[in-house]
Coordinates of C-alpha atoms (C1' of nucleotides) in Angstrom, one line a residue:
Chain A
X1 CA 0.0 0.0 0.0
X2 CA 2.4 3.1 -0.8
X3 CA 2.6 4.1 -4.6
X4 CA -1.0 4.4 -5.9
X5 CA 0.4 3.8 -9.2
X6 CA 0.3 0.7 -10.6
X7 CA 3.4 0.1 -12.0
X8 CA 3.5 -3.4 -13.3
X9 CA 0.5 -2.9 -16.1
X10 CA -1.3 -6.1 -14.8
X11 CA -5.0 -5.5 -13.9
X12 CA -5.6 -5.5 -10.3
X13 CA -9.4 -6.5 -9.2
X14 CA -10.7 -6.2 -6.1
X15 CA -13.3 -8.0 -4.0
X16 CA -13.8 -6.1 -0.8
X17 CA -16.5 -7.7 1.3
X18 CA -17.7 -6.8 4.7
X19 CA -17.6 -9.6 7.4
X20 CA -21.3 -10.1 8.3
X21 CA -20.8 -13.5 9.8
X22 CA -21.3 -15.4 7.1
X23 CA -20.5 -15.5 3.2
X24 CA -23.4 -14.4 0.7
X25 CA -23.5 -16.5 -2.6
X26 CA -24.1 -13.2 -4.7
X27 CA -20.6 -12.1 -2.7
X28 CA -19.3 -15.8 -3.9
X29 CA -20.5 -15.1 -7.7
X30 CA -18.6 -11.4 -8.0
X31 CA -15.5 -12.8 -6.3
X32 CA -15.5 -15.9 -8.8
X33 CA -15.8 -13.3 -12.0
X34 CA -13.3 -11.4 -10.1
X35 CA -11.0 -14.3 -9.7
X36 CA -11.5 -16.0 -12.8
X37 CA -10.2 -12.6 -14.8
X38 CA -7.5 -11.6 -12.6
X39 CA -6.0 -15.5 -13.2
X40 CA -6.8 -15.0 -16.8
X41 CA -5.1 -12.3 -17.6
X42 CA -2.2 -12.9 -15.2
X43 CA -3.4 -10.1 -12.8
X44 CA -3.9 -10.2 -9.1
X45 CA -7.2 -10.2 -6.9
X46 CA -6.7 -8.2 -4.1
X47 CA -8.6 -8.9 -0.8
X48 CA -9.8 -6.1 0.8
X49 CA -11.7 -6.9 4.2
X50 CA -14.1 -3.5 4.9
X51 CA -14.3 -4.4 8.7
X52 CA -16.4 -2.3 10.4
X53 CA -15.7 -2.0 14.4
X54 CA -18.0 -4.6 15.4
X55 CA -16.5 -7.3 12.6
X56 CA -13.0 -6.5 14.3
X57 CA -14.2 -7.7 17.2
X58 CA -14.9 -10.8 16.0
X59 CA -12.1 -12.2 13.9
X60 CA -13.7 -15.6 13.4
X61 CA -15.9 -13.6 11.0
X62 CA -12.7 -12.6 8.4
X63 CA -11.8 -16.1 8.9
X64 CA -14.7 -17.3 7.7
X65 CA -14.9 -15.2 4.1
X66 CA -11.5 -16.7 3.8
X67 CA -12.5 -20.2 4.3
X68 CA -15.1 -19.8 2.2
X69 CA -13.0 -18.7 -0.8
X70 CA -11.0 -21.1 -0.2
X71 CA -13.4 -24.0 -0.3
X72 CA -14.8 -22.0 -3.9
X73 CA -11.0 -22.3 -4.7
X74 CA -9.7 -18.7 -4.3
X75 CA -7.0 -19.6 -1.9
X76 CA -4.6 -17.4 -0.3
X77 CA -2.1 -19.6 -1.0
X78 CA -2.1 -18.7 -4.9
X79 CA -0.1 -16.4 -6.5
X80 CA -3.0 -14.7 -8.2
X81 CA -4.0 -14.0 -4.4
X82 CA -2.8 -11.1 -2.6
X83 CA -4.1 -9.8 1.4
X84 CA -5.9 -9.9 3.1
X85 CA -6.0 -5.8 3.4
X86 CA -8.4 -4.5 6.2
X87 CA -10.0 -1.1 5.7
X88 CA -9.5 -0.1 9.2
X89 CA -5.8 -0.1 9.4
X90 CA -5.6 2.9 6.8
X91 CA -7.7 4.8 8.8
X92 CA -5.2 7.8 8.8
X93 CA -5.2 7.7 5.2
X94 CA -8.0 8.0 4.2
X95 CA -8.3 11.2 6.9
X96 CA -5.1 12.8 5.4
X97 CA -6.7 12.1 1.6
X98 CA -10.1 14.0 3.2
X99 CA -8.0 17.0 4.4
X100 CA -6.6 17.0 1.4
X101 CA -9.7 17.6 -0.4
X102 CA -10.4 20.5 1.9
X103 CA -7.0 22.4 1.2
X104 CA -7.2 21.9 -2.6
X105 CA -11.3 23.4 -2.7
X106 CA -12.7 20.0 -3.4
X107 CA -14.5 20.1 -0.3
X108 CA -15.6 21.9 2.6
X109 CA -16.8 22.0 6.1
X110 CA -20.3 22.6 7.3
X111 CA -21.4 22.6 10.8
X112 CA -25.7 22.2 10.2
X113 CA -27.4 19.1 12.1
X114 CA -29.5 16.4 10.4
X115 CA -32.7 18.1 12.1
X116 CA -31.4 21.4 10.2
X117 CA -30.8 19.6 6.7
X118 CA -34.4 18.3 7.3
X119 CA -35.9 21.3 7.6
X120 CA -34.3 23.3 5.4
X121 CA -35.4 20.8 2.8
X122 CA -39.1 20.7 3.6
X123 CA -38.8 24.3 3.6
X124 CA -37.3 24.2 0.0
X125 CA -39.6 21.3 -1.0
X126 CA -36.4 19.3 -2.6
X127 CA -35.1 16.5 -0.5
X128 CA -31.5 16.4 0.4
X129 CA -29.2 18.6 1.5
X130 CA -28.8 22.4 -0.5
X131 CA -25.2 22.9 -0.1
X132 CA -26.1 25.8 2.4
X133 CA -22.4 25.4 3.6
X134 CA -20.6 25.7 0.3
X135 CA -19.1 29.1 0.2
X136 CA -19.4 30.3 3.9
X137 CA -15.5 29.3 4.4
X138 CA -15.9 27.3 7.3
X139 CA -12.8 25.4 9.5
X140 CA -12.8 22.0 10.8
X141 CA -14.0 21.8 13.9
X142 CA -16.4 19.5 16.5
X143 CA -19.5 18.5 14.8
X144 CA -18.6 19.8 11.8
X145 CA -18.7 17.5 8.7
X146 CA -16.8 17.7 5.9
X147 CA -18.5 17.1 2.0
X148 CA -17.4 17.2 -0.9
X149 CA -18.1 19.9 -3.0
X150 CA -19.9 18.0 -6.3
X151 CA -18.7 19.9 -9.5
X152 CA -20.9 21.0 -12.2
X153 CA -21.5 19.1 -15.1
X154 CA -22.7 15.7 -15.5
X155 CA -20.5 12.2 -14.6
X156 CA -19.9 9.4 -17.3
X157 CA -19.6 6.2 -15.9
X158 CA -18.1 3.5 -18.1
X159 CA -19.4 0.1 -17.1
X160 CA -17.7 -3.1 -19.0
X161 CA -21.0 -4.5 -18.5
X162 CA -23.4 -1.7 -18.9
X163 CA -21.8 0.5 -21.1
X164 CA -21.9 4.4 -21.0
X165 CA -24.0 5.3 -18.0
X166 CA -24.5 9.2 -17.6
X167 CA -25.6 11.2 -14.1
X168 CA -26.2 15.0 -13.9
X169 CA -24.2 15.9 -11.1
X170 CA -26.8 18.6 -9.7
X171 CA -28.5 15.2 -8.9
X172 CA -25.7 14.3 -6.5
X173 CA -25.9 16.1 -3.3
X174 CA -22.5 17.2 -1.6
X175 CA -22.4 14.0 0.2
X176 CA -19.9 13.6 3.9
X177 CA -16.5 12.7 3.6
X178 CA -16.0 12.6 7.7
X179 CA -18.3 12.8 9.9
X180 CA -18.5 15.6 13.0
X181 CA -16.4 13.3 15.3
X182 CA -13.3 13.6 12.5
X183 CA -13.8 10.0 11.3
X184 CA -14.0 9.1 7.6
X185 CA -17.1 7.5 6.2
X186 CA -16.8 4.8 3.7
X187 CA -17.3 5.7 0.5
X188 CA -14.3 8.0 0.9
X189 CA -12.2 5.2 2.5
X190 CA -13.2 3.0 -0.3
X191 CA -11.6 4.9 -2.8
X192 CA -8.6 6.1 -1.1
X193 CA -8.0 2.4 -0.9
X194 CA -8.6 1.6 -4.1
X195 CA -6.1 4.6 -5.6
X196 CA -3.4 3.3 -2.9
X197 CA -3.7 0.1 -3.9
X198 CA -3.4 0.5 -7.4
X199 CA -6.8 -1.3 -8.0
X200 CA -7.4 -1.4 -12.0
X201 CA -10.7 -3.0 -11.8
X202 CA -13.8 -2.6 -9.7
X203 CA -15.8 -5.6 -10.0
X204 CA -19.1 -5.5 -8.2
X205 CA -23.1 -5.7 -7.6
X206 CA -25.7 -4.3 -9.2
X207 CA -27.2 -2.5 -6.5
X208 CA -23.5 -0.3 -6.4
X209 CA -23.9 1.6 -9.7
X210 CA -25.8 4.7 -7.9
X211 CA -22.6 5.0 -5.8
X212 CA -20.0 4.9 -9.0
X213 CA -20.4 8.8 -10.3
X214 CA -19.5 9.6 -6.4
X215 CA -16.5 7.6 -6.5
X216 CA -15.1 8.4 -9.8
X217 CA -15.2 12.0 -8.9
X218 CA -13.1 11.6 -5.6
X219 CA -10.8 9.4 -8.1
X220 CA -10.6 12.5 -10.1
X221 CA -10.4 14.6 -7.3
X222 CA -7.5 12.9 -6.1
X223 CA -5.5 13.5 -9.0
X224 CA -6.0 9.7 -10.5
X225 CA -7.5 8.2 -13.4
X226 CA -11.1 6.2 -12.2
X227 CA -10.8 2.5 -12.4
X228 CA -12.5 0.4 -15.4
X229 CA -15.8 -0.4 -13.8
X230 CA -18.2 -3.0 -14.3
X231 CA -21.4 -3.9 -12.4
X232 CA -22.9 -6.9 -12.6
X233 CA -26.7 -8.3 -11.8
X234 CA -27.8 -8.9 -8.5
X235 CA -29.3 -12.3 -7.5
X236 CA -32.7 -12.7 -6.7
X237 CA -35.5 -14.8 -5.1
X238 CA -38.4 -16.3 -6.7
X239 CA -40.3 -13.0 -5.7
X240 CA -37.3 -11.0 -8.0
X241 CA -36.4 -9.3 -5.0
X242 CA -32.5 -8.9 -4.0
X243 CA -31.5 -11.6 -1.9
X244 CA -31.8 -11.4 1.9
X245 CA -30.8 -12.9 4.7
X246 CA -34.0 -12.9 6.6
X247 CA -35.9 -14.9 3.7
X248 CA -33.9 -15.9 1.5
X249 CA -30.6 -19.4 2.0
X250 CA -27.9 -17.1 0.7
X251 CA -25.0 -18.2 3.4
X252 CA -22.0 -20.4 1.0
X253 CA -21.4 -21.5 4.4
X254 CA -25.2 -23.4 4.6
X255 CA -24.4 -25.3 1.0
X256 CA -21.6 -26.6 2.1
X257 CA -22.9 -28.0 5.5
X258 CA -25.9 -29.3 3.3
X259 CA -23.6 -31.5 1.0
X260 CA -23.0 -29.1 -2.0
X261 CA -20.3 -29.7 -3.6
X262 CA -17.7 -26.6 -4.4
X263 CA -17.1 -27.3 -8.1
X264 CA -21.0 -27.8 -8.6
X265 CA -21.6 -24.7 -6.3
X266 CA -18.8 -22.6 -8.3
X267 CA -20.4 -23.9 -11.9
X268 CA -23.9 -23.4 -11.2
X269 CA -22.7 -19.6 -9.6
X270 CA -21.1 -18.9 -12.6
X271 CA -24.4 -20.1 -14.9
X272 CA -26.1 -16.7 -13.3
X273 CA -25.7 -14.1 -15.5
X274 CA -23.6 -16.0 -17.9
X275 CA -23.5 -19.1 -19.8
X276 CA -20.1 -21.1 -21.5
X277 CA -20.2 -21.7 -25.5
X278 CA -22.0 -24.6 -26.5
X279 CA -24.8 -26.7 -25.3
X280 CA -23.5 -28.2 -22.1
X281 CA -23.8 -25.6 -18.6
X282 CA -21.8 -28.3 -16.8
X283 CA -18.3 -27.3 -17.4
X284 CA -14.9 -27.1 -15.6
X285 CA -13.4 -24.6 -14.3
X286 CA -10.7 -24.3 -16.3
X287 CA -12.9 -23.4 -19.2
X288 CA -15.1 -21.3 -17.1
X289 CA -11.7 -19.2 -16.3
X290 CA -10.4 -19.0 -19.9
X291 CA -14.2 -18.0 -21.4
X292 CA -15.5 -15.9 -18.9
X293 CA -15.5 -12.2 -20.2
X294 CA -17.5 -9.3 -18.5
X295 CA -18.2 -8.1 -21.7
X296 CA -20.5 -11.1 -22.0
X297 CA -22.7 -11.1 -18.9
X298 CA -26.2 -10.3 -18.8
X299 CA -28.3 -7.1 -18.0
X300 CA -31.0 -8.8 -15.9
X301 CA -30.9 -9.9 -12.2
X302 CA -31.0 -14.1 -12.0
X303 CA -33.1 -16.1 -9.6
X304 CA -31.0 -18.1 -8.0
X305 CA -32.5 -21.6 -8.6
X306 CA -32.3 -24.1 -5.8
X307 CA -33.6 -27.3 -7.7
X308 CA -31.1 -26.5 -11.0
X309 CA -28.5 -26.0 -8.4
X310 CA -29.5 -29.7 -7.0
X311 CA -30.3 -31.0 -10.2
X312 CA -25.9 -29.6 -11.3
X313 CA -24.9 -31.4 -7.9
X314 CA -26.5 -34.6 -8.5
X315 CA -25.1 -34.1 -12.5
X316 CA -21.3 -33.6 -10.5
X317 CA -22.2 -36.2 -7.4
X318 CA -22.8 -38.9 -10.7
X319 CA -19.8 -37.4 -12.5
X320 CA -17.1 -38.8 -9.9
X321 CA -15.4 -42.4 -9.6
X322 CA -16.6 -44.7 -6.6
X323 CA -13.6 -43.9 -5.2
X324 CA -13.5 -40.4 -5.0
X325 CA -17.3 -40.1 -4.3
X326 CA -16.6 -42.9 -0.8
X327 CA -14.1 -40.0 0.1
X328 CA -16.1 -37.1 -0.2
X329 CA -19.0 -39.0 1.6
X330 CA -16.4 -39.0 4.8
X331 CA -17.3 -36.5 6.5
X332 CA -21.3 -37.7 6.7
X333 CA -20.3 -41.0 7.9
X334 CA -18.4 -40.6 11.1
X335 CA -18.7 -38.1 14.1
X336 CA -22.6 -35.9 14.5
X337 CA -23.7 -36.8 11.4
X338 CA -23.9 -40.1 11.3
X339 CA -26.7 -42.1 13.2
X340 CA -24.8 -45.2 13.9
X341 CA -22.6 -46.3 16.7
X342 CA -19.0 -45.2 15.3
X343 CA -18.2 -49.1 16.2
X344 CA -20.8 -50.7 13.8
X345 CA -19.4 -48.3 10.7
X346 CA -17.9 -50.6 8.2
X347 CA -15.9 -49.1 5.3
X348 CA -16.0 -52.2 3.5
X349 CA -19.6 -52.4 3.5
X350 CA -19.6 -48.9 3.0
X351 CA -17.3 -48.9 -0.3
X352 CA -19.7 -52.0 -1.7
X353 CA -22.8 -49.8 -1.3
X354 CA -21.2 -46.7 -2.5
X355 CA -22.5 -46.9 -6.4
X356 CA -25.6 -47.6 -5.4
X357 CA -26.2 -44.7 -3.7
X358 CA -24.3 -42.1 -5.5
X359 CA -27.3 -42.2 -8.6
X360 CA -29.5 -41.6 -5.8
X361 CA -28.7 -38.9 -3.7
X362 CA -28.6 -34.9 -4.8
X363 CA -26.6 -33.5 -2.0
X364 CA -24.1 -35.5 0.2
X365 CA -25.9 -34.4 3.3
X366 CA -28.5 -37.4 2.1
X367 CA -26.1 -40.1 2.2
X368 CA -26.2 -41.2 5.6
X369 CA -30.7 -42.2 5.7
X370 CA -29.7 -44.2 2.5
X371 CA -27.4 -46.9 4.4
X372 CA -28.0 -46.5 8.1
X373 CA -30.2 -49.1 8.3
X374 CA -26.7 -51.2 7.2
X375 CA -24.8 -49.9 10.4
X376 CA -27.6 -49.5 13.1
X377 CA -27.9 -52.6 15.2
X378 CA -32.0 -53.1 14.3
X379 CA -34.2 -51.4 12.0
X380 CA -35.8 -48.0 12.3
X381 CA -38.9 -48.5 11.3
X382 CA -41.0 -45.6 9.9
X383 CA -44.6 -46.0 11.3
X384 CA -46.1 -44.3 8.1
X385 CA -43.7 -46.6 6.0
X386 CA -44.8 -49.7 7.3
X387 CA -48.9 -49.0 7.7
X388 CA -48.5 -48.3 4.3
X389 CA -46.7 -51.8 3.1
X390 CA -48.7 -53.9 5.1
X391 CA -52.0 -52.6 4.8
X392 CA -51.1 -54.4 0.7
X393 CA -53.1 -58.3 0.8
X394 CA -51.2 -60.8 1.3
X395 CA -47.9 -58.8 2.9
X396 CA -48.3 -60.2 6.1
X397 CA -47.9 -63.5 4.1
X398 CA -45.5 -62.7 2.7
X399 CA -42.8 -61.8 5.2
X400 CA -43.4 -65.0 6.8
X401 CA -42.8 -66.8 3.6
X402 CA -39.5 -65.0 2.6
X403 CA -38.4 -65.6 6.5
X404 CA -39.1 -69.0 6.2
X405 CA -37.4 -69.4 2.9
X406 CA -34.2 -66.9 3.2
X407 CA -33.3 -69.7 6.0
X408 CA -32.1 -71.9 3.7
X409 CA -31.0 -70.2 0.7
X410 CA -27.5 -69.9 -0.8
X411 CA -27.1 -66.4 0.8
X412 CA -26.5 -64.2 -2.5
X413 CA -28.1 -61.0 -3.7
X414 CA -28.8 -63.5 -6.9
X415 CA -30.5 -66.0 -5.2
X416 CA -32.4 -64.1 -3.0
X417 CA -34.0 -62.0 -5.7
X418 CA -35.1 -65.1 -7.3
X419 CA -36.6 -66.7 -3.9
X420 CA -38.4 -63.7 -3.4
X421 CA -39.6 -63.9 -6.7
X422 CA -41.0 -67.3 -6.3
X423 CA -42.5 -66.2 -2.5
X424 CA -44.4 -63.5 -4.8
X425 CA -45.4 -65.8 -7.5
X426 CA -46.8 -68.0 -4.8
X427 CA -48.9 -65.4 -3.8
X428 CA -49.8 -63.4 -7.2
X429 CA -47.9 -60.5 -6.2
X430 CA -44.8 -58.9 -8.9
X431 CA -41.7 -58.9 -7.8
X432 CA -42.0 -54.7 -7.4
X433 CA -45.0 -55.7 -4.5
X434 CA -43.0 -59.1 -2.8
X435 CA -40.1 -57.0 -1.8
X436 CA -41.9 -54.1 -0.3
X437 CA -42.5 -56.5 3.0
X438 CA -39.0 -57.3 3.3
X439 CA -37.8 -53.7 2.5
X440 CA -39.5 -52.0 5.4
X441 CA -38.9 -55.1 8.3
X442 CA -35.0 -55.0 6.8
X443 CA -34.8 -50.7 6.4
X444 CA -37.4 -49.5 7.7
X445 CA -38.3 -47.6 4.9
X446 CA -40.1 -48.0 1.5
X447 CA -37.5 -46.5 -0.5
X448 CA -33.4 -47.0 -0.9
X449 CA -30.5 -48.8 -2.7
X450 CA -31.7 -52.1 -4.3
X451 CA -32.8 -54.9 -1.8
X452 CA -30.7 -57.6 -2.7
X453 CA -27.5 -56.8 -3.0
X454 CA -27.9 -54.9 0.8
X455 CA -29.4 -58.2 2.2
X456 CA -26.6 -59.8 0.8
X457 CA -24.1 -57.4 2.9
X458 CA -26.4 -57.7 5.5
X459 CA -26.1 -61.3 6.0
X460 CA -28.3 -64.2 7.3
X461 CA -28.5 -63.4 10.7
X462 CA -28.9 -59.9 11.0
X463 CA -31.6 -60.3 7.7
X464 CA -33.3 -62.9 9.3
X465 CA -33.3 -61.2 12.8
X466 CA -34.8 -58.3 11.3
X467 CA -37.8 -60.3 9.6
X468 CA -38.6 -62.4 13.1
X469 CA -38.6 -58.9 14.8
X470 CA -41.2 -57.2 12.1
X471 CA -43.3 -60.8 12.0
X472 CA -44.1 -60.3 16.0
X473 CA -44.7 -56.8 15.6
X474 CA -46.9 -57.9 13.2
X475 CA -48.7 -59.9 16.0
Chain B
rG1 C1' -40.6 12.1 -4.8
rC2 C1' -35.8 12.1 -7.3
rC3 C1' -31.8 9.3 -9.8
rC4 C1' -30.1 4.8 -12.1
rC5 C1' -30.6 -0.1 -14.2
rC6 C1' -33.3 -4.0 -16.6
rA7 C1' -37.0 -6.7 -20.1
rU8 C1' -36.1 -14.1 -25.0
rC9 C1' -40.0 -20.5 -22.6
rG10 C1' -42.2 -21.0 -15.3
rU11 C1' -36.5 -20.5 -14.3
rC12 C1' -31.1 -19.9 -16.1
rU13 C1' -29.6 -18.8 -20.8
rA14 C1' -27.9 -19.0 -26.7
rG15 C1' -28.8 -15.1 -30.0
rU16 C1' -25.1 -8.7 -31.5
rG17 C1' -30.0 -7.1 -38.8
rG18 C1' -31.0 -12.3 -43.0
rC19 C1' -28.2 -19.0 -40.6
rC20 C1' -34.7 -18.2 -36.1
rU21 C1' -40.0 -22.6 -38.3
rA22 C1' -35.9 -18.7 -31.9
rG23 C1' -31.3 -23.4 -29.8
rG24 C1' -29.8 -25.6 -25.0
rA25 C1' -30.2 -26.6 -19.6
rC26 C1' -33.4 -26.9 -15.0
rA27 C1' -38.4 -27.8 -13.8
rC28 C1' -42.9 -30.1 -15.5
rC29 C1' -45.7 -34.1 -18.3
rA30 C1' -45.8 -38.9 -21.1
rC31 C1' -43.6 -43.3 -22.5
rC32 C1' -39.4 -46.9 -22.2
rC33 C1' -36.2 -49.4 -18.7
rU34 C1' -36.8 -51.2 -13.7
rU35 C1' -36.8 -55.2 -7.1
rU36 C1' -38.5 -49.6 -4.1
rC37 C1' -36.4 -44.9 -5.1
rA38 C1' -33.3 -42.9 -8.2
rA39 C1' -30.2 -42.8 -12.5
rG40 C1' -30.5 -43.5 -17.8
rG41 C1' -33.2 -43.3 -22.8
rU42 C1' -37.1 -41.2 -26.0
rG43 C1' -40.7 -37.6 -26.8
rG44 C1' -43.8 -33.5 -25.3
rC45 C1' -45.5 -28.7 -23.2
rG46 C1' -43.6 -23.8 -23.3
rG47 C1' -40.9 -17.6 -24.9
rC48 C1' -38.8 -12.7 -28.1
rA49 C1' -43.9 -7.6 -22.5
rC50 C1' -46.8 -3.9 -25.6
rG51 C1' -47.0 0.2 -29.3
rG52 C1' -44.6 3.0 -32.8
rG53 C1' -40.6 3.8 -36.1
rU54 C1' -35.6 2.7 -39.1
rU55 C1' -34.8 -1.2 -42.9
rC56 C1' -35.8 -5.0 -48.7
rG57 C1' -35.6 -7.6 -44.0
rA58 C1' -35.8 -6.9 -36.7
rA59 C1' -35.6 -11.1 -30.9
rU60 C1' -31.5 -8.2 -32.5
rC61 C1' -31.1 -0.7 -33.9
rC62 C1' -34.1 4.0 -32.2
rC63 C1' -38.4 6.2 -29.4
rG64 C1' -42.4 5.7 -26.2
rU65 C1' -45.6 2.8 -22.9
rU66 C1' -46.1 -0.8 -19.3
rG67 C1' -43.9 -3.9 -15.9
rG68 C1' -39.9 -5.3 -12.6
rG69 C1' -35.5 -4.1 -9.8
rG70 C1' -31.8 -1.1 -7.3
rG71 C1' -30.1 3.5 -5.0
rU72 C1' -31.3 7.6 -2.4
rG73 C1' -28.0 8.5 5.9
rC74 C1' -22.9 12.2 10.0
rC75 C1' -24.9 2.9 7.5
rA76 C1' -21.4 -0.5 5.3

RNA sequence: GCCCCCAUCGUCUAGUGGCCUAGGACACCACCCUUUCAAGGUGGCGGCACGGGUUCGAAUCCCGUUGGGGGUGCCA
C-alpha cells in the first residue's frame, strides 16, 4: 500500500467484502468473476476486508470469508491472491486524503445538524441537502462534517458490462467525507483504498452503480485516473427481490454444511448471468476461467434456482469415480452426522454400497438415511412406512414366507432375488410388490439402494433377525 | 418524490440485422427401462412484454408505454 500507481500494467481486481458473519452466494459469484479474470489475464485479486468495528471484534468472522473462498478455490495460498487488506488499518489515510480535499477546494466544512438539513429541505420542498455550507468558508471543527463539493457538469460512468451510463451531477448532493467526530465515512475510505492500492478493476453488484459517479469524482479529485468499472446483476429470489438474509438461504457456508459440492456450487454460480459456448452448462473450471469475459454477462438480475443447483450437484455427485465419491462421503459417515454407533461403521460395507447410492442422492448431506439401516444394530422402522406396506393383501404372508425361505438359501443378492420372486409368484404378487414387506422389516423404509445386494451385505443373521422382529410386531 | 438499471419458454440462458419454423439446460408431463427410489433413454409442453418507427428484412437498432429491480444516511 504506498505508490497508488500501478506500475506493473497487470490488472488489479478487487473483492472487498464486509464480514457479516457469514458469506453471501451473490458475494461468492462477483468474487468468482473477479477471480477468474484476474488468473486470466495474469493479474492479481486483491482482498480487501471492509471491517467495520463490530466485525473487528470478531475475527472468526474474516476467517470465515477466507475459508469460504478457499473451499470455492480462491485460496490465499495462490499467487494470483494477494491480502488480506483490512480497511481499518488505513484509517489515517483516508483522513489525510479527506483533508486533502479540503485544502485543494474540493470540499468543505459545514457545521448544520440532520434536524437542520431536514428542515431546510421541507422548507425548499427538494429532499437532500442544499449545499447551504458551500461558500461560507468554514474550518474543521467538532460537529462539523466535511463534503465534498460535487462539481458541475454531468459524470460518465463507463461500465464493462453496462456501457456508458450518464448522471447530472446537480442530482448528486454534496455527500460527507468525515463525519463531526473527524472520522471518515466509507465511500471516501473505499476509494482512497482503491487509488493506494493500485486497484485497476472494480468488479461489483448491481445495487453499487448509484454510488459509481460519487467515487469516480473523488478518483478525479484525487488527481487519478477512475478504475474500469463493471457492475454486474444482482441475484434474486423467486419474488425478484434482491437476496436477503432474513428470507432468502444465501450463506456459502449453509451449502456446504448441506452437502454441495464446491465445483457444482462454483459452476452453477457462474451459470447466473452468464452461460459457457455450446450446449452443455456443466463445465470445468478451467474453461469457465479461460471463457469468462464481462463483456458477456447479462443485464438482468437471475433467480437463484435451488432445484437446478440440485439437479448440477446430482449431475457432478454422478460425475465422480466410486472412489473419489466414498471419500467425499467421509465426512457424513463418522462423528454428529452419522446415526450409527462409530463401532458398527464398516468401510468395507460402506465402499460395496457406495455406487448404489451415489445415482441416488442430490446433495451428500443425504447419504447417511440411504445406508444406516446397514450400520444400526436393528431397524428404524418408519410407522407411516410400514402401515403403508402392510395394509397391501397378502404382505403379512408374505414376510413369513420369505423368513421361512431366506433360511435356507444360498445367501447371494442373486439367489435371494429369485426366492423372493418365487414367494411372490406363490402369492400373485410382482416382484416390485414381494419386496416391499421385506424392505420395510430389513430398512425401515419403502424406498433406498436395491434390496438384494444390501441383504446380501447384511447377511443371514442380521436379515433374518430383522424379519422375526417385524413378524411379532406384526402380531 | 428524485436518480439509475433491466425486459427471450415457469427458471437460467444462446442469440449482436437475414443462418430463427428462436437453440440448450433446469423444472414439469408422457412413454421406455426397472426389485423400491433414483439414474438413464425417447418424446412433449412452453418464450422474443406492448406500441410505434428505421430497414428489402428486426428477438437483434431507435423512441415511447407498461412492468420489474436497485439506490437515495454524520450505515457499510
Amino acid at each position: 500500500m504506498s505508490s497508488g500507481t500501478n506500475t506493473s500494467g497487470a490488472p488489479r481486481y478487487r473483492f472487498a467484502p464486509s464480514p457479516t458473519g457469514f458469506f453471501h452466494v451473490g458475494g461468492a459469484r462477483t468474487a468468482l468473476y473477479n477471480w477468474a479474470l484476474a488468473k486470466n489475464e495474469g493479474g492479481t485479486f486483491v482482498l480487501r476486508i471492509e471491517d467495520t468495528d463490530e466485525a473487528r471484534n470478531r475475527p472468526e468472522w474474516t476467517e470465515g470469508i477466507i475459508d469460504a473462498l478457499a473451499w470455492i478455490g480462491i485460496s490465499r495460498d495462490d499467487p494470483t491472491f494477494e491480502g488480506p487488506y483490512f480497511q481499518s488499518q488505513y484509517a489515517e489515510a483516508h483522513v489525510a486524503a479527506a483533508e486533502r480535499l479540503f485544502r485543494e477546494g474540493h470540499a468543505y466544512y459545514c457545521d448544520l445538524t440532520s434536524e437542520q438539513i431536514q428542515e431546510r429541505a421541507k422548507a425548499a420542498g427538494k429532499p437532500g441537502y442544499d449545499g447551504y455550507s458551500r461558500d461560507r468558508g468554514l474550518e474543521p471543527g467538532p460537529g462539523r462534517v466535511l463534503r465534498f463539493r460535487v462539481p458541475e457538469g454531468a459524470t460518465v460512468v463507463d461500465d464493462l458490462v453496462r456501457g456508458r451510463v450518464e448522471f447530472q451531477n446537480d442530482t448528486i448532493e454534496d455527500f460527507v467525507l468525515l463525519r463531526g467526530n473527524g472520522s471518515p465515512m466509507f465511500l471516501l475510505a473505499n476509494v482512497v483504498d482503491d487509488v493506494s492500492m493500485g486497484i485497476t478493476h472494480v468488479v461489483r453488484a448491481e445495487e453499487h452503480l448509484p454510488n459509481t459517479p460519487k467515487q469516480q469524482m473523488l478518483w478525479e479529485a484525487l488527481g487519478h485516473t477512475p478504475p474500469t468499472w463493471a457492475h454486474v446483476p444482482v441475484l434474486v429470489n423467486e419474488q425478484r427481490k434482491k437476496l436477503s438474509k432474513r428470507r432468502d438461504k444465501v450463506a456459502l457456508e449453509q451449502y456446504r454444511a448441506e452437502g454441495y459440492l464446491a465445483d457444482a456450487m462454483v459452476n452453477y454460480l457462474m451459470t447466473l448471468g452468464w452461460a459457457p459456448q455450446g450446449d452443455t452448462e456443466i463445465v470445468p473450471w478451467s474453461r469457465i476461467q479461460s471463457e469468462f469475459r464481462l463483456e458477456d454477462v447479462n443485464h438482468s438480475p437471475a433467480f437463484f434456482d435451488l432445484k437446478k443447483l440440485a439437479a448440477f450437484n446430482g449431475e457432478y455427485i454422478r460425475a465422480m469415480s466410486v472412489d473419489d465419491f466414498v471419500a467425499a462421503c467421509e465426512p457424513w459417515l463418522h462423528g454428529e452426522a452419522a446415526p450409527w454407533p462409530a463401532d458398527r461403521f464398516d468401510a468395507g460395507v460402506f465402499r460395496s454400497l457406495a455406487e448404489l447410492v451415489q445415482t441416488r442422492i442430490v446433495t451428500m448431506s443425504e447419504v447417511p438415511t440411504l445406508v444406516d439401516f446397514m450400520f444400526l444394530p436393528e431397524a428404524l422402522i418408519d410407522q407411516v412406512a410400514w402401515d403403508k406396506t402392510f395394509a397391501a393383501a397378502d404382505s403379512a404372508a408374505m414376510l413369513r414366507s420369505a423368513r421361512e425361505k431366506f433360511a435356507a438359501v444360498d445367501w447371494s443378492a442373486e439367489a435371494l432375488k429369485t426366492t423372493t420372486e418365487e414367494c411372490g409368484t406363490a402369492l400373485g404378487l410382482k416382484l416390485g410388490k414381494a419386496q416391499a414387506p421385506v424392505r420395510v422389516a430389513v430398512t425401515g423404509r419403502t424406498v433406498g439402494p436395491p434390496l438384494f445386494e444390501a441383504l446380501e451385505l447384511l447377511g443371514r443373521d442380521a436379515v433374518l433377525t430383522r424379519l422375526d422382529t417385524a413378524i411379532t410386531r406384526l402380531g
